[in-house]
Short mmCIF file of N, CA and C in Angstrom, two decimals:
data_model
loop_
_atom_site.label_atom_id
_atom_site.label_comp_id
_atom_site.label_asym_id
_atom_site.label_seq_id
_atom_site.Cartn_x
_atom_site.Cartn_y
_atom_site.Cartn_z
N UNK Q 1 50.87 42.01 12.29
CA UNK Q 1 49.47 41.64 12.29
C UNK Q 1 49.31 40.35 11.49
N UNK Q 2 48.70 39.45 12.19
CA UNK Q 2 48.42 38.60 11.41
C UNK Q 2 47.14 38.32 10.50
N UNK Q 3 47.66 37.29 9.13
CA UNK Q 3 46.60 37.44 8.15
C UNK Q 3 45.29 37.07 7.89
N UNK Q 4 44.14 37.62 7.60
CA UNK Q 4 42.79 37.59 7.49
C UNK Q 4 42.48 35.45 7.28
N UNK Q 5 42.00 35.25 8.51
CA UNK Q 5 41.42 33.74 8.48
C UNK Q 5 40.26 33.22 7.00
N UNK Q 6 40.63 32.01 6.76
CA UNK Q 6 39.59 31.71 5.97
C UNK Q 6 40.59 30.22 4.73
N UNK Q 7 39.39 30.52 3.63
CA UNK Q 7 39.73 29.43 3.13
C UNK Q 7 40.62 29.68 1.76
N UNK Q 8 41.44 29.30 1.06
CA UNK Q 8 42.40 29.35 -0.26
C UNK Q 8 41.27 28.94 -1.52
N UNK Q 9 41.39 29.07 -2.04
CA UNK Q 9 40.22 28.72 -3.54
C UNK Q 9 40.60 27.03 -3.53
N UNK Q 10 42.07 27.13 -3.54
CA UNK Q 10 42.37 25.09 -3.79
C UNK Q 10 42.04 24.40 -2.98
N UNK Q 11 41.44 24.81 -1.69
CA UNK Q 11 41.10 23.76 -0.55
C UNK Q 11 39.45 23.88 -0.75
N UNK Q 12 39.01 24.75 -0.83
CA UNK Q 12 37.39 25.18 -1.69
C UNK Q 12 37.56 24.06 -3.13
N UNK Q 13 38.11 24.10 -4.01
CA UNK Q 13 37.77 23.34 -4.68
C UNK Q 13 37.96 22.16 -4.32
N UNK Q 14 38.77 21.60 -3.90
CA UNK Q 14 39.05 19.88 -3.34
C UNK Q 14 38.01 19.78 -2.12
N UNK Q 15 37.51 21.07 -1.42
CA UNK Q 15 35.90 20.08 -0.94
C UNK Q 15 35.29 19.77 -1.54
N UNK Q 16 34.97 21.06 -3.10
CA UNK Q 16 33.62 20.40 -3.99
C UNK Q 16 34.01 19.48 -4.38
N UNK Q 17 35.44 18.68 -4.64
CA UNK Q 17 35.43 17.50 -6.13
C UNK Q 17 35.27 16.52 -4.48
N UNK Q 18 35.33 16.11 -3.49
CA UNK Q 18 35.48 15.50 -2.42
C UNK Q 18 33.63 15.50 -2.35
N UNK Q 19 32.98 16.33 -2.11
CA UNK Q 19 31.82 16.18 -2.07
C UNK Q 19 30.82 15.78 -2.96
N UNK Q 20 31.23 15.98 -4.56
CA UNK Q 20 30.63 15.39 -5.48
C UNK Q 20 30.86 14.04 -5.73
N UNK Q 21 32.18 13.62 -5.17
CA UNK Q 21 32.20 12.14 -5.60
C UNK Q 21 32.04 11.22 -4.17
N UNK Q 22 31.15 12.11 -3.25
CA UNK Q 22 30.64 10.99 -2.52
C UNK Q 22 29.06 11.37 -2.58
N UNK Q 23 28.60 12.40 -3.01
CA UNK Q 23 27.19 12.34 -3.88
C UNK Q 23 27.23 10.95 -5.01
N UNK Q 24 27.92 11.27 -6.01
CA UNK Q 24 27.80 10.36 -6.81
C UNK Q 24 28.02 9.02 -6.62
N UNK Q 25 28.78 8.15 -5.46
CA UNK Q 25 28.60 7.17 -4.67
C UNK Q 25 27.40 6.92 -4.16
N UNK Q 26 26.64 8.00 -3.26
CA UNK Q 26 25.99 7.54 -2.30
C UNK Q 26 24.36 7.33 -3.19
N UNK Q 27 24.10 8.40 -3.89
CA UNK Q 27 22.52 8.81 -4.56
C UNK Q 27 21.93 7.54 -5.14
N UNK Q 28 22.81 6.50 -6.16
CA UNK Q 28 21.87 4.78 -6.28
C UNK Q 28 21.53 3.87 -4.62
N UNK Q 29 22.15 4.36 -4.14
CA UNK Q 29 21.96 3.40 -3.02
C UNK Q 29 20.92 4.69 -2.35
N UNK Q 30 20.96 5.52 -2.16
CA UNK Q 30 20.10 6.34 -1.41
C UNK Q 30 18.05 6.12 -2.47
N UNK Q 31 18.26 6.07 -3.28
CA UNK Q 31 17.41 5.43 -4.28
C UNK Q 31 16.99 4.12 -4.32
N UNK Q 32 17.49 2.98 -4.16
CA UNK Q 32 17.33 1.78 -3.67
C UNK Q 32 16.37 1.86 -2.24
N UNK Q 33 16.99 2.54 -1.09
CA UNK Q 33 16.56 2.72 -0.05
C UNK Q 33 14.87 3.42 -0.32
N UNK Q 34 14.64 4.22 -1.02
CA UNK Q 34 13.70 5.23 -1.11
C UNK Q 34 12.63 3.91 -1.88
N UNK Q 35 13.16 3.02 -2.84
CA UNK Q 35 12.38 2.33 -3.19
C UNK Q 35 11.57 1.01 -2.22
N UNK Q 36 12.56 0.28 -1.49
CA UNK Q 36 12.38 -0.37 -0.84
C UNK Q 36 11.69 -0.04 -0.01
N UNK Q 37 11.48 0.93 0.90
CA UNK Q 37 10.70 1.80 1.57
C UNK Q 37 8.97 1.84 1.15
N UNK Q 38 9.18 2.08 -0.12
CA UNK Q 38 7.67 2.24 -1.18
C UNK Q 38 7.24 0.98 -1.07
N UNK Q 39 7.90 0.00 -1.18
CA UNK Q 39 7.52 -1.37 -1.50
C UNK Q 39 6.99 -1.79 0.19
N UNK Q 40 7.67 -1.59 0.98
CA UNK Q 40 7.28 -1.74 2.47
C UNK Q 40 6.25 -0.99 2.70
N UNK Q 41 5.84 -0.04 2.55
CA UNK Q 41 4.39 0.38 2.56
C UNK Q 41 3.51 0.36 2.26
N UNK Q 42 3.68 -0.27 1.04
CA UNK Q 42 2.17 -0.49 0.29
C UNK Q 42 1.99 -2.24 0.70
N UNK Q 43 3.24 -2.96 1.09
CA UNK Q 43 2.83 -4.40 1.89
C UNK Q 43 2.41 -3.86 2.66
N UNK Q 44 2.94 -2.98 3.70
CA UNK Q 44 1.84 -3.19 5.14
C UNK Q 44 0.37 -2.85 4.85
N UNK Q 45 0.40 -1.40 3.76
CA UNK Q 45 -0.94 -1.49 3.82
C UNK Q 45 -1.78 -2.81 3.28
N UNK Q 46 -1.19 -3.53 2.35
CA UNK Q 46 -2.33 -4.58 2.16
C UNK Q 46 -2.54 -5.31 3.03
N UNK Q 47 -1.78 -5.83 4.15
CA UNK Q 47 -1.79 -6.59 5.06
C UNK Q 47 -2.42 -6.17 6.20
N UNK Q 48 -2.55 -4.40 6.49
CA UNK Q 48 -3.58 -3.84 7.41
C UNK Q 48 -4.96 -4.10 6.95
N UNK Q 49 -5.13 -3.79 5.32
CA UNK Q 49 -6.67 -4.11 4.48
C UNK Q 49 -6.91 -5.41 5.06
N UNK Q 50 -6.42 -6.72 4.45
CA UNK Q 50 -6.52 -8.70 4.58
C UNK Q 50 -7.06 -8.15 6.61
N UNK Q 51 -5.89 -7.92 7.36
CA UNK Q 51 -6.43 -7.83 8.38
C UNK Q 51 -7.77 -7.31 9.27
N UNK Q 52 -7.57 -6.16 9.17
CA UNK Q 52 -9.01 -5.30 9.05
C UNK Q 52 -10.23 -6.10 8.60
N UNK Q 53 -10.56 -6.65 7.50
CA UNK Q 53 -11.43 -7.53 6.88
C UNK Q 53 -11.50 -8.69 7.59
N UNK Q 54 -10.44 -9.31 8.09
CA UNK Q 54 -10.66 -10.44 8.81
C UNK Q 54 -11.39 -10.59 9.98
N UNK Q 55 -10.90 -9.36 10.65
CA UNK Q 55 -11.20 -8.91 11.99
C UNK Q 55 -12.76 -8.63 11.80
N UNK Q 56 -13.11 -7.58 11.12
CA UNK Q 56 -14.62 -7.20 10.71
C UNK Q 56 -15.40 -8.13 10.36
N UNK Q 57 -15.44 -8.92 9.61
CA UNK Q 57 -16.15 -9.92 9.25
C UNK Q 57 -16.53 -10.87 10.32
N UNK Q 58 -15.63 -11.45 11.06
CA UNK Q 58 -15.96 -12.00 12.25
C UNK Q 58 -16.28 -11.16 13.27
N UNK Q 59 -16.23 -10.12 13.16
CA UNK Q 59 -16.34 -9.39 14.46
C UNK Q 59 -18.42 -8.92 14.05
N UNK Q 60 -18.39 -8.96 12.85
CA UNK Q 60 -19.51 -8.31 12.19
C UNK Q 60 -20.52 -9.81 11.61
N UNK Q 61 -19.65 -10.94 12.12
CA UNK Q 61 -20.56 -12.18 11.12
C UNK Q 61 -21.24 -11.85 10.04
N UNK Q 62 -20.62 -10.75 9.06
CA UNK Q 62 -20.88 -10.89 7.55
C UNK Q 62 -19.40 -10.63 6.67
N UNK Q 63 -20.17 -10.88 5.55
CA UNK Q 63 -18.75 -11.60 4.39
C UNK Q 63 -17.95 -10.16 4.24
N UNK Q 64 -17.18 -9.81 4.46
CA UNK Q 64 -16.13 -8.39 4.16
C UNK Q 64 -15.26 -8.89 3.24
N UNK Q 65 -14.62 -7.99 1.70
CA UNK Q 65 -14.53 -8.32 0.76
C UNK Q 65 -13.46 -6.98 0.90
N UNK Q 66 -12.15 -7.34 0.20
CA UNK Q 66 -10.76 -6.36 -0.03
C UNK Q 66 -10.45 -6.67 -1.62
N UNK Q 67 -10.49 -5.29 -2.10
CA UNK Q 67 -10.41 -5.55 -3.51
C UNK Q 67 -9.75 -4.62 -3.93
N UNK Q 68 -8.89 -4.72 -5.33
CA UNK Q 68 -8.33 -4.08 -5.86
C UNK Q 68 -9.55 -2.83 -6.38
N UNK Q 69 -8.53 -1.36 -6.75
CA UNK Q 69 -9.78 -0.66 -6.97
C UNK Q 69 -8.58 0.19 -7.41
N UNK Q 70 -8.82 1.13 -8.50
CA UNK Q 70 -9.04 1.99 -9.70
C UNK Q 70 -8.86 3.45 -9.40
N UNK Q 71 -9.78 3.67 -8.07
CA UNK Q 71 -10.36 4.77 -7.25
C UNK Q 71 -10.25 4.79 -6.08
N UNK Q 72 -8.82 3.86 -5.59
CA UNK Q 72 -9.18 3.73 -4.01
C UNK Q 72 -9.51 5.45 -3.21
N UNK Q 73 -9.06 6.11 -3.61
CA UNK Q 73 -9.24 7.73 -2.82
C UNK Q 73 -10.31 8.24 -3.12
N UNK Q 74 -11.56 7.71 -3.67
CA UNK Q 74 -12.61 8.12 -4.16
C UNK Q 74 -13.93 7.64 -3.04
N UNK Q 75 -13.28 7.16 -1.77
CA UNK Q 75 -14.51 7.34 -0.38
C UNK Q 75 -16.19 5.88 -1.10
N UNK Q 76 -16.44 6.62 -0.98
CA UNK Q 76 -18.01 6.15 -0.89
C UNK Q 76 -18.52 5.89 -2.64
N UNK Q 77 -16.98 6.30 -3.67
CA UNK Q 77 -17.19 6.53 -5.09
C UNK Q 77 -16.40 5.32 -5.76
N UNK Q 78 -16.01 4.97 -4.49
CA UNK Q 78 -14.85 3.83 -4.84
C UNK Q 78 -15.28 2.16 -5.96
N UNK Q 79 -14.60 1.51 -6.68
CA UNK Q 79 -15.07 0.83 -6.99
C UNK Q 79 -14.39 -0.35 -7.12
N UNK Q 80 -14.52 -1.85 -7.70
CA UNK Q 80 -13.16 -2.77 -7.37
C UNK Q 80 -12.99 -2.52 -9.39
N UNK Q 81 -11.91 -2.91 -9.31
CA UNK Q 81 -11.07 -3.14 -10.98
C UNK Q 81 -10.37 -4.18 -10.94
N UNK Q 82 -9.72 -4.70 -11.92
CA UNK Q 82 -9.01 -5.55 -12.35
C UNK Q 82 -7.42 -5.35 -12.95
N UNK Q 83 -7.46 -4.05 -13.41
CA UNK Q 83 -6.54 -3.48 -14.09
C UNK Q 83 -6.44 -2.14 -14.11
N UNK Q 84 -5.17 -1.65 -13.97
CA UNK Q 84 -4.86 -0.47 -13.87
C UNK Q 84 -4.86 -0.15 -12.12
N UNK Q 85 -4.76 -0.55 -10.99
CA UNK Q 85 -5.37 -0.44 -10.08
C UNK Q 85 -4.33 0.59 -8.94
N UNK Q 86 -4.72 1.82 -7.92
CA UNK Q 86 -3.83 2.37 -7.82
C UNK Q 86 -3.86 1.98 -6.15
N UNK Q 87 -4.80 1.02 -5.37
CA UNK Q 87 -4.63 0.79 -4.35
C UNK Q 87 -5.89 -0.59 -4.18
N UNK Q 88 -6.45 -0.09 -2.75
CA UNK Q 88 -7.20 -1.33 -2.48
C UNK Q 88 -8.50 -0.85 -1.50
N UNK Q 89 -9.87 -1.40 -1.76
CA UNK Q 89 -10.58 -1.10 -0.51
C UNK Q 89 -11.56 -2.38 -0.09
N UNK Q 90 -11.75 -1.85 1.61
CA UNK Q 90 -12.27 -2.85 2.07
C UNK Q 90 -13.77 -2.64 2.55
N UNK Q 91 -14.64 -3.85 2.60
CA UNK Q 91 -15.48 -3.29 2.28
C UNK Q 91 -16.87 -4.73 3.26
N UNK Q 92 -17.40 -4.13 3.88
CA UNK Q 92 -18.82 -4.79 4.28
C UNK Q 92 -20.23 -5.69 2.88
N UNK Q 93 -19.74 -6.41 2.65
CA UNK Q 93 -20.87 -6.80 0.99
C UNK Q 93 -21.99 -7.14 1.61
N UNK Q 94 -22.99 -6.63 1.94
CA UNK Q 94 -24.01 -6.95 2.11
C UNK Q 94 -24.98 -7.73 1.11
N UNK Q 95 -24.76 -7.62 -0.02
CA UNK Q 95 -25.89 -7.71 -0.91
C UNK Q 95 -25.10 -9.43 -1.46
N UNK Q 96 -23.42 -8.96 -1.28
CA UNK Q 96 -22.74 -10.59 -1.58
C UNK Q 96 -22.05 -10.88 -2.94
N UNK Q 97 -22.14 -9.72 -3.37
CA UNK Q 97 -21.86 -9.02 -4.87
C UNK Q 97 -20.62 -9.27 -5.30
N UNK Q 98 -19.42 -9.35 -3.97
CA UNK Q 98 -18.13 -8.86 -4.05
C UNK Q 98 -17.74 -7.56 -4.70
N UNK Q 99 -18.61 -6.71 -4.91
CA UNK Q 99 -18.76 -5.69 -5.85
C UNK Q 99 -19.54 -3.98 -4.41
N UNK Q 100 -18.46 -3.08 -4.62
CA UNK Q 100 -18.89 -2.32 -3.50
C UNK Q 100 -19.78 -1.32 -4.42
N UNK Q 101 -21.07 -1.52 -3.78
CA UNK Q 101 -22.31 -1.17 -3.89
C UNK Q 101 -22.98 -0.05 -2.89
N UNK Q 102 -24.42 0.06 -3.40
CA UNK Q 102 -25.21 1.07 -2.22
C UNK Q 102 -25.78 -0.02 -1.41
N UNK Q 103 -25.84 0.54 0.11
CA UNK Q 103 -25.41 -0.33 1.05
C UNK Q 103 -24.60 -1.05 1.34
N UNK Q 104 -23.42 -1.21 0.88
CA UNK Q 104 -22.39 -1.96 1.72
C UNK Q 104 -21.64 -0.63 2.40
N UNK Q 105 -21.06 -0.99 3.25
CA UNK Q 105 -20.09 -0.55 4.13
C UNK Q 105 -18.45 0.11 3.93
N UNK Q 106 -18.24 1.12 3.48
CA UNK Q 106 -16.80 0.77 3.36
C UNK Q 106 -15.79 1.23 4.48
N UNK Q 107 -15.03 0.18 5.01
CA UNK Q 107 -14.27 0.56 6.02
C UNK Q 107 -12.92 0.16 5.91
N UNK Q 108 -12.38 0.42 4.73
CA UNK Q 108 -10.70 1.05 5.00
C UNK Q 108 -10.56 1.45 3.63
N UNK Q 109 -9.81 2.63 3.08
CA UNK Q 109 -9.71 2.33 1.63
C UNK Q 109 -7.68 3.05 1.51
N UNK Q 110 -7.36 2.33 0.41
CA UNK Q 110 -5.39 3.05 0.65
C UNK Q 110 -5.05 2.52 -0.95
N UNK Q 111 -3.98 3.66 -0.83
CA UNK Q 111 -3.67 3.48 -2.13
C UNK Q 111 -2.08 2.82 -2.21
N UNK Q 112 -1.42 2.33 -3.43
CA UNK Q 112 -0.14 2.16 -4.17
C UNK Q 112 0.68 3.14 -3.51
N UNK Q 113 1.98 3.29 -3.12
CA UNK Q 113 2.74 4.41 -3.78
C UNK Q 113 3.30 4.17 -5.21
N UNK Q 114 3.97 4.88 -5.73
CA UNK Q 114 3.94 5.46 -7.40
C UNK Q 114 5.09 4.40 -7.40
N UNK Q 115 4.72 3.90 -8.65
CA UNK Q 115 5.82 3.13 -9.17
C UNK Q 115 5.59 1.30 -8.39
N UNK Q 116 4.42 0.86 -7.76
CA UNK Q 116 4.93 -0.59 -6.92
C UNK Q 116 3.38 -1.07 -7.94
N UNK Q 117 3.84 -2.00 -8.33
CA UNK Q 117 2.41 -3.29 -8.71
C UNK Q 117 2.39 -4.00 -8.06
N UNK Q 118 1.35 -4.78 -8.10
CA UNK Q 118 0.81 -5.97 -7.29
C UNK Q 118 0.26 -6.71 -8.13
N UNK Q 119 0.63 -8.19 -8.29
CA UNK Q 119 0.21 -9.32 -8.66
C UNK Q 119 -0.90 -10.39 -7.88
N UNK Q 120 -1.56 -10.84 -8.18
CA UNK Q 120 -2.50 -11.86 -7.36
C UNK Q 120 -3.76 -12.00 -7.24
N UNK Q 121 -4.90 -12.22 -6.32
CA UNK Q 121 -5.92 -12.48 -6.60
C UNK Q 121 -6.35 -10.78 -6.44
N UNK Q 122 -7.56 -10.40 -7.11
CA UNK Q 122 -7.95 -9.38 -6.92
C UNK Q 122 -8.89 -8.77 -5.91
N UNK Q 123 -9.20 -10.05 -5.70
CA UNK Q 123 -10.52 -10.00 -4.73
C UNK Q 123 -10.29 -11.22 -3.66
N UNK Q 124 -10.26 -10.63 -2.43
CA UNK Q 124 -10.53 -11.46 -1.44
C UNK Q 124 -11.53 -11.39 -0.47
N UNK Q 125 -12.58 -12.64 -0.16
CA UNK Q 125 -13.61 -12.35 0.39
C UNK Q 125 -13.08 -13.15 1.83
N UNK Q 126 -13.66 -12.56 2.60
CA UNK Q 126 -13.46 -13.29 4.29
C UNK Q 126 -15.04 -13.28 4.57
N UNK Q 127 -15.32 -14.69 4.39
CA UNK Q 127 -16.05 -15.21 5.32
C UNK Q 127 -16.69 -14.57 6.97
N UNK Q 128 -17.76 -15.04 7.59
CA UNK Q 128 -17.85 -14.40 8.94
C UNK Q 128 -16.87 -15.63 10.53
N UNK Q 129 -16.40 -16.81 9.34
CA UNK Q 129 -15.66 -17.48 10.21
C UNK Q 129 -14.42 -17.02 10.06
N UNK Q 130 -14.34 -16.07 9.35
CA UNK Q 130 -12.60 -15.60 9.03
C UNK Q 130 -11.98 -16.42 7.68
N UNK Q 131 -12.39 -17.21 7.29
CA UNK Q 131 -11.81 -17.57 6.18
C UNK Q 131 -11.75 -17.03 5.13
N UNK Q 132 -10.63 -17.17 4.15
CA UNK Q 132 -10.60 -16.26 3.40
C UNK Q 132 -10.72 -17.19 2.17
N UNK Q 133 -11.43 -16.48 0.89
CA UNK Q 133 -11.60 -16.94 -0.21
C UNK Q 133 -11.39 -16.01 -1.51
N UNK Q 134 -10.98 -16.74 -2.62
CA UNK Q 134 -11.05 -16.03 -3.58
C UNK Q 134 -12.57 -15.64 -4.53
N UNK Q 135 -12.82 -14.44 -5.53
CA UNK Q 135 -13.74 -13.97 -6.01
C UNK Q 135 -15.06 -15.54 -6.17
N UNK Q 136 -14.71 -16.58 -6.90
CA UNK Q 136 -15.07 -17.49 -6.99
C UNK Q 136 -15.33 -18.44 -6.34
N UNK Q 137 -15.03 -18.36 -4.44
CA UNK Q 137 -15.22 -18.98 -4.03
C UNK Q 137 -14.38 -19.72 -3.46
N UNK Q 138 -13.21 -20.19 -3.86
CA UNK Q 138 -12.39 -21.06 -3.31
C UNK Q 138 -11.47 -20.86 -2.56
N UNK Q 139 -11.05 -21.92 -1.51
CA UNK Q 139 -10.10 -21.18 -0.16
C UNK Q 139 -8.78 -20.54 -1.20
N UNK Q 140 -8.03 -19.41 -0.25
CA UNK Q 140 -6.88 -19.02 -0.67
C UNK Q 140 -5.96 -19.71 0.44
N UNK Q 141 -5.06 -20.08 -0.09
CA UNK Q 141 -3.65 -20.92 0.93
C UNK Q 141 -3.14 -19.87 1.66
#
């Protein structure tokens, strides 16, 4: 009769040391990936916000305004900030405020994922010709 199939303890252990040291290879680069990823999403979303606004504003011939905000997940509670900011919303200014108010419009709002900052102007206003400007007024390049 032949003997009961299976595995020896020494070939069991030389999978685990075989499998841990291509864990321990692979997990910084699998981490890199996971980051880069984060960073690619929170560009597109700003670039769906800039867009969206562009589109609306001309589509709406009034000034639509994308701003950093504090509270982006906070809907209709939302507000713009300067600092600390965990995403971005976009927004109809009726009143011209650059500042989202009662009565303006808000139509897109998204947040950061954890861990990505953003540097730059905080406030961008688009014009109803599409142009885009900073808080103060002046074209952005």
């Amino acid at each position: 009769m032949k003997g009961a199939g299976g595995f020896t303890l020494v070939e069991l252990m030389v999978t685990i040391a075989v499998l841990a040291i291509v864990l321990v290879a692979g997990v910084p680069g699998f981490q890199a990936l996971v980051n880069g990823n984060r960073l690619t999403a929170s560009a597109n979303e700003a670039i769906a916000n800039l867009q969206t606004a562009r589109i609306e504003a001309i589509r709406r011939n009034r000034r639509v305004v994308v701003c950093a905000s504090a509270n982006a997940n906070a809907g209709s509670g939302a507000s713009c900030a300067t600092a600390a900011i965990d995403g971005w919303i976009t927004f109809v200014d009726t009143d011209r405020s650059n500042a989202f108010n009662a009565g303006d419009t808000l139509l897109r709002n998204s947040t950061l994922d954890a861990g990505v900052e953003v540097t730059g102007p905080g406030t961008v206003v688009f014009r109803s010709d599409g142009l885009a400007r900073d808080a103060s007024g002046n074209p952005i390049d």
